Amino acid sequence: VSSVKADELIKQPAVNATQSIQGKMSGVNIVNSNAPGASPNIIIRGAGTAAGGTNVLYVVDGVQVKDISNINPSDIESMNVLKDAASAAIYGMDAANGVIIITTKKGKLGNTKVSLSSYYGAKSMLNPVKMANQSQYITYFNERQTAEGQTALLSADQPYNTDWYDALTDVGFVNNNTVTLSGASEKFNYYLSYSNYNEDGILKNNDYARNTISLKLLVR
């Protein structure tokens, strides 16, 4: 069993909480996608089933779910990963690929607490591809055609010189704002949060937006 607390999760802002634990747990391989809003692929101890895929089982506050993309990482108190087959066996066949147990935050005894968290970031291509310009492409194309014995060649007088790689990609911006209201008394325990997440993809017109509202109310 491996555990990660809330303090570790918020050190690496992410749209999905599992992205924040990448590289922090032995035996847990997390492969992220650059697509906005995409859930990462999680493999615990390798593939557990032959035909059942590699999807893990999530247990959020005792409820079994198959996806946590609708949960704001800031609302998570702790994450426990059951990697051993014996410890995961209590959940049956659904736990063949491992179990991630999530406990969400709740109010603490005392006065009402209001908190606000926000971050803004940008991302770009790590290793951009250098494209051939107009004259270089014409040269390469004509040399190949000649080597293959083709007679259809491009003329040097071309009307366009477009770098399509640059035209399709851009700098992606990420913005997240979360406000929470929490507290507890001898009879009530409450935690209310609202989050607004916006992400622009590196590919143009490939954006993602998410609004989440979470309410946890305990009555003694």
CSV table of C-alpha atoms in Angstrom, one decimal:
chain,number,residue,atom,x,y,z
A,1,VAL,CA,0.0,0.0,0.0
A,2,SER,CA,1.3,3.4,-1.0
A,3,SER,CA,-0.2,6.7,0.3
A,4,VAL,CA,-0.1,10.3,-0.8
A,5,LYS,CA,-1.5,13.2,1.3
A,6,ALA,CA,-3.2,16.4,0.1
A,7,ASP,CA,0.0,18.4,0.6
A,8,GLU,CA,1.8,16.3,-2.1
A,9,LEU,CA,-1.1,16.4,-4.5
A,10,ILE,CA,-1.3,20.2,-4.7
A,11,LYS,CA,2.4,20.6,-5.3
A,12,GLN,CA,1.8,19.5,-8.9
A,13,PRO,CA,-1.4,21.2,-10.2
A,14,ALA,CA,-3.3,18.9,-12.6
A,15,VAL,CA,-6.8,18.4,-14.0
A,16,ASN,CA,-6.8,14.8,-12.7
A,17,ALA,CA,-5.5,13.8,-9.3
A,18,THR,CA,-3.6,10.8,-10.6
A,19,GLN,CA,-1.4,13.1,-12.7
A,20,SER,CA,-0.1,14.6,-9.5
A,21,ILE,CA,1.3,11.3,-8.2
A,22,GLN,CA,3.3,10.4,-11.3
A,23,GLY,CA,6.7,9.2,-10.3
A,24,LYS,CA,5.9,9.2,-6.6
A,25,MET,CA,4.9,5.6,-6.1
A,26,SER,CA,6.9,2.5,-6.9
A,27,GLY,CA,5.1,-0.1,-8.9
A,28,VAL,CA,2.6,2.5,-10.3
A,29,ASN,CA,3.1,3.6,-13.9
A,30,ILE,CA,1.2,6.6,-15.0
A,31,VAL,CA,1.3,7.8,-18.6
A,32,ASN,CA,-0.1,11.2,-19.2
A,33,SER,CA,-1.6,12.5,-22.4
A,34,ASN,CA,-1.2,16.0,-23.7
A,35,ALA,CA,-4.8,16.1,-24.8
A,36,PRO,CA,-6.7,18.7,-22.7
A,37,GLY,CA,-8.9,17.0,-20.0
A,38,ALA,CA,-7.6,13.5,-20.9
A,39,SER,CA,-7.4,10.9,-18.1
A,40,PRO,CA,-3.9,9.3,-17.7
A,41,ASN,CA,-3.3,5.6,-18.2
A,42,ILE,CA,-2.5,3.9,-14.9
A,43,ILE,CA,-0.9,0.5,-14.7
A,44,ILE,CA,-0.3,-1.1,-11.3
A,45,ARG,CA,1.9,-4.2,-11.2
A,46,GLY,CA,1.5,-4.6,-15.0
A,47,ALA,CA,-1.6,-5.9,-16.8
A,48,GLY,CA,-3.7,-7.9,-14.3
A,49,THR,CA,-6.2,-9.4,-16.8
A,50,ALA,CA,-5.8,-10.8,-20.3
A,51,ALA,CA,-8.9,-9.2,-21.8
A,52,GLY,CA,-10.2,-6.8,-19.2
A,53,GLY,CA,-7.8,-4.0,-20.0
A,54,THR,CA,-5.7,-2.1,-17.5
A,55,ASN,CA,-8.3,0.1,-15.8
A,56,VAL,CA,-7.9,0.4,-12.1
A,57,LEU,CA,-10.8,0.5,-9.6
A,58,TYR,CA,-11.4,3.8,-7.7
A,59,VAL,CA,-13.0,3.9,-4.3
A,60,VAL,CA,-14.1,7.4,-3.4
A,61,ASP,CA,-15.3,7.8,0.2
A,62,GLY,CA,-16.4,4.1,0.2
A,63,VAL,CA,-18.1,4.3,-3.2
A,64,GLN,CA,-16.7,2.3,-6.1
A,65,VAL,CA,-16.3,4.3,-9.4
A,66,LYS,CA,-14.5,3.8,-12.6
A,67,ASP,CA,-13.4,7.4,-13.2
A,68,ILE,CA,-12.4,10.4,-11.1
A,69,SER,CA,-12.2,13.1,-13.8
A,70,ASN,CA,-15.1,14.8,-12.2
A,71,ILE,CA,-13.3,15.3,-8.9
A,72,ASN,CA,-11.2,18.4,-8.2
A,73,PRO,CA,-7.8,17.4,-6.9
A,74,SER,CA,-8.0,20.1,-4.3
A,75,ASP,CA,-10.9,18.3,-2.7
A,76,ILE,CA,-8.8,15.2,-2.0
A,77,GLU,CA,-7.5,14.6,1.5
A,78,SER,CA,-5.5,11.4,0.7
A,79,MET,CA,-4.9,8.7,-1.9
A,80,ASN,CA,-4.0,5.1,-1.0
A,81,VAL,CA,-3.0,2.6,-3.7
A,82,LEU,CA,-3.5,-1.1,-3.1
A,83,LYS,CA,-0.9,-2.8,-5.2
A,84,ASP,CA,-0.8,-6.2,-3.6
A,85,ALA,CA,-3.3,-8.8,-4.9
A,86,ALA,CA,-4.2,-9.9,-1.4
A,87,SER,CA,-5.1,-6.4,-0.2
A,88,ALA,CA,-7.1,-5.7,-3.3
A,89,ALA,CA,-9.0,-9.0,-3.1
A,90,ILE,CA,-11.7,-7.6,-0.9
A,91,TYR,CA,-13.1,-5.8,-3.9
A,92,GLY,CA,-13.3,-8.9,-6.1
A,93,MET,CA,-12.7,-9.1,-9.8
A,94,ASP,CA,-13.0,-5.3,-10.2
A,95,ALA,CA,-9.7,-4.9,-8.4
A,96,ALA,CA,-7.8,-7.2,-10.7
A,97,ASN,CA,-5.7,-4.2,-11.9
A,98,GLY,CA,-5.3,-2.5,-8.6
A,99,VAL,CA,-7.3,-0.2,-6.4
A,100,ILE,CA,-7.0,3.5,-5.6
A,101,ILE,CA,-8.8,4.6,-2.5
A,102,ILE,CA,-9.6,8.3,-2.3
A,103,THR,CA,-10.7,10.2,0.8
A,104,THR,CA,-12.1,13.6,0.2
A,105,LYS,CA,-11.8,16.6,2.6
A,106,LYS,CA,-14.3,17.5,5.3
A,107,GLY,CA,-14.8,20.4,7.6
A,108,LYS,CA,-12.7,20.9,10.8
A,109,LEU,CA,-14.1,21.8,14.2
A,110,GLY,CA,-14.2,25.5,14.7
A,111,ASN,CA,-15.4,28.6,12.9
A,112,THR,CA,-16.3,28.6,9.2
A,113,LYS,CA,-13.2,28.7,7.0
A,114,VAL,CA,-13.2,30.2,3.5
A,115,SER,CA,-10.2,29.6,1.3
A,116,LEU,CA,-9.3,30.5,-2.3
A,117,SER,CA,-6.6,28.9,-4.5
A,118,SER,CA,-5.7,29.8,-8.0
A,119,TYR,CA,-2.9,29.0,-10.5
A,120,TYR,CA,-2.1,29.9,-14.1
A,121,GLY,CA,0.4,28.2,-16.3
A,122,ALA,CA,1.5,27.7,-19.9
A,123,LYS,CA,2.8,24.8,-21.9
A,124,SER,CA,4.4,24.4,-25.3
A,125,MET,CA,6.0,21.8,-27.5
A,126,LEU,CA,9.2,20.4,-25.9
A,127,ASN,CA,10.9,19.5,-29.1
A,128,PRO,CA,9.3,21.3,-32.0
A,129,VAL,CA,9.9,19.8,-35.5
A,130,LYS,CA,11.8,22.0,-37.9
A,131,MET,CA,9.9,22.0,-41.2
A,132,ALA,CA,11.3,22.4,-44.7
A,133,ASN,CA,10.6,25.8,-46.2
A,134,GLN,CA,9.4,26.4,-49.7
A,135,SER,CA,12.7,26.1,-51.6
A,136,GLN,CA,13.9,23.1,-49.5
A,137,TYR,CA,10.6,21.2,-50.1
A,138,ILE,CA,10.8,21.8,-53.8
A,139,THR,CA,14.4,20.6,-53.9
A,140,TYR,CA,13.7,17.4,-51.9
A,141,PHE,CA,10.5,16.7,-53.9
A,142,ASN,CA,12.2,17.1,-57.3
A,143,GLU,CA,15.3,15.1,-56.3
A,144,ARG,CA,13.0,12.2,-55.3
A,145,GLN,CA,11.0,12.4,-58.5
A,146,THR,CA,14.1,12.4,-60.6
A,147,ALA,CA,15.6,9.4,-58.7
A,148,GLU,CA,12.4,7.5,-59.3
A,149,GLY,CA,12.4,8.4,-63.0
A,150,GLN,CA,9.3,10.6,-62.7
A,151,THR,CA,8.9,13.6,-65.0
A,152,ALA,CA,6.4,15.6,-62.9
A,153,LEU,CA,8.4,18.2,-61.1
A,154,LEU,CA,7.6,21.3,-59.0
A,155,SER,CA,8.5,24.7,-60.4
A,156,ALA,CA,10.4,27.1,-58.2
A,157,ASP,CA,7.6,29.7,-58.5
A,158,GLN,CA,5.2,28.6,-55.8
A,159,PRO,CA,2.6,31.1,-54.3
A,160,TYR,CA,2.7,29.7,-50.7
A,161,ASN,CA,5.4,29.1,-48.1
A,162,THR,CA,3.4,27.9,-45.1
A,163,ASP,CA,4.9,26.2,-42.0
A,164,TRP,CA,1.9,23.9,-41.2
A,165,TYR,CA,3.5,22.7,-38.0
A,166,ASP,CA,3.6,26.3,-36.7
A,167,ALA,CA,0.1,27.0,-38.1
A,168,LEU,CA,-1.5,24.1,-36.2
A,169,THR,CA,0.2,24.5,-32.8
A,170,ASP,CA,0.2,27.2,-30.2
A,171,VAL,CA,1.1,27.9,-26.6
A,172,GLY,CA,-1.5,26.3,-24.3
A,173,PHE,CA,-2.6,28.1,-21.2
A,174,VAL,CA,-4.1,26.5,-18.1
A,175,ASN,CA,-6.1,28.4,-15.4
A,176,ASN,CA,-7.8,27.0,-12.3
A,177,ASN,CA,-9.7,28.8,-9.5
A,178,THR,CA,-11.1,27.0,-6.5
A,179,VAL,CA,-13.1,28.4,-3.6
A,180,THR,CA,-14.0,26.4,-0.5
A,181,LEU,CA,-16.3,26.9,2.5
A,182,SER,CA,-15.9,24.5,5.4
A,183,GLY,CA,-16.4,24.1,9.1
A,184,ALA,CA,-17.8,21.8,11.8
A,185,SER,CA,-19.7,21.9,15.1
A,186,GLU,CA,-20.8,19.3,17.5
A,187,LYS,CA,-23.8,18.4,15.2
A,188,PHE,CA,-22.7,19.3,11.7
A,189,ASN,CA,-19.6,18.9,9.5
A,190,TYR,CA,-19.7,20.5,6.1
A,191,TYR,CA,-17.4,21.1,3.2
A,192,LEU,CA,-18.4,23.0,0.0
A,193,SER,CA,-16.2,23.7,-2.9
A,194,TYR,CA,-16.5,25.2,-6.4
A,195,SER,CA,-13.8,24.9,-9.0
A,196,ASN,CA,-13.4,26.4,-12.5
A,197,TYR,CA,-10.8,24.8,-14.7
A,198,ASN,CA,-9.9,25.9,-18.3
A,199,GLU,CA,-7.2,24.5,-20.5
A,200,ASP,CA,-6.1,25.5,-24.0
A,201,GLY,CA,-4.6,22.7,-26.0
A,202,ILE,CA,-1.3,22.9,-27.8
A,203,LEU,CA,-3.3,22.1,-31.0
A,204,LYS,CA,-5.5,25.0,-31.9
A,205,ASN,CA,-9.2,24.7,-31.2
A,206,ASN,CA,-8.5,21.8,-28.9
A,207,ASP,CA,-9.7,23.2,-25.5
A,208,TYR,CA,-11.2,21.8,-22.3
A,209,ALA,CA,-13.3,23.4,-19.6
A,210,ARG,CA,-14.7,22.0,-16.4
A,211,ASN,CA,-16.8,23.3,-13.5
A,212,THR,CA,-17.2,21.2,-10.4
A,213,ILE,CA,-19.3,21.6,-7.3
A,214,SER,CA,-18.7,19.4,-4.3
A,215,LEU,CA,-20.7,19.2,-1.1
A,216,LYS,CA,-19.9,16.9,1.8
A,217,LEU,CA,-22.3,17.2,4.7
A,218,LEU,CA,-22.3,15.0,7.8
A,219,VAL,CA,-24.9,15.2,10.5
A,220,ARG,CA,-24.2,13.6,13.9
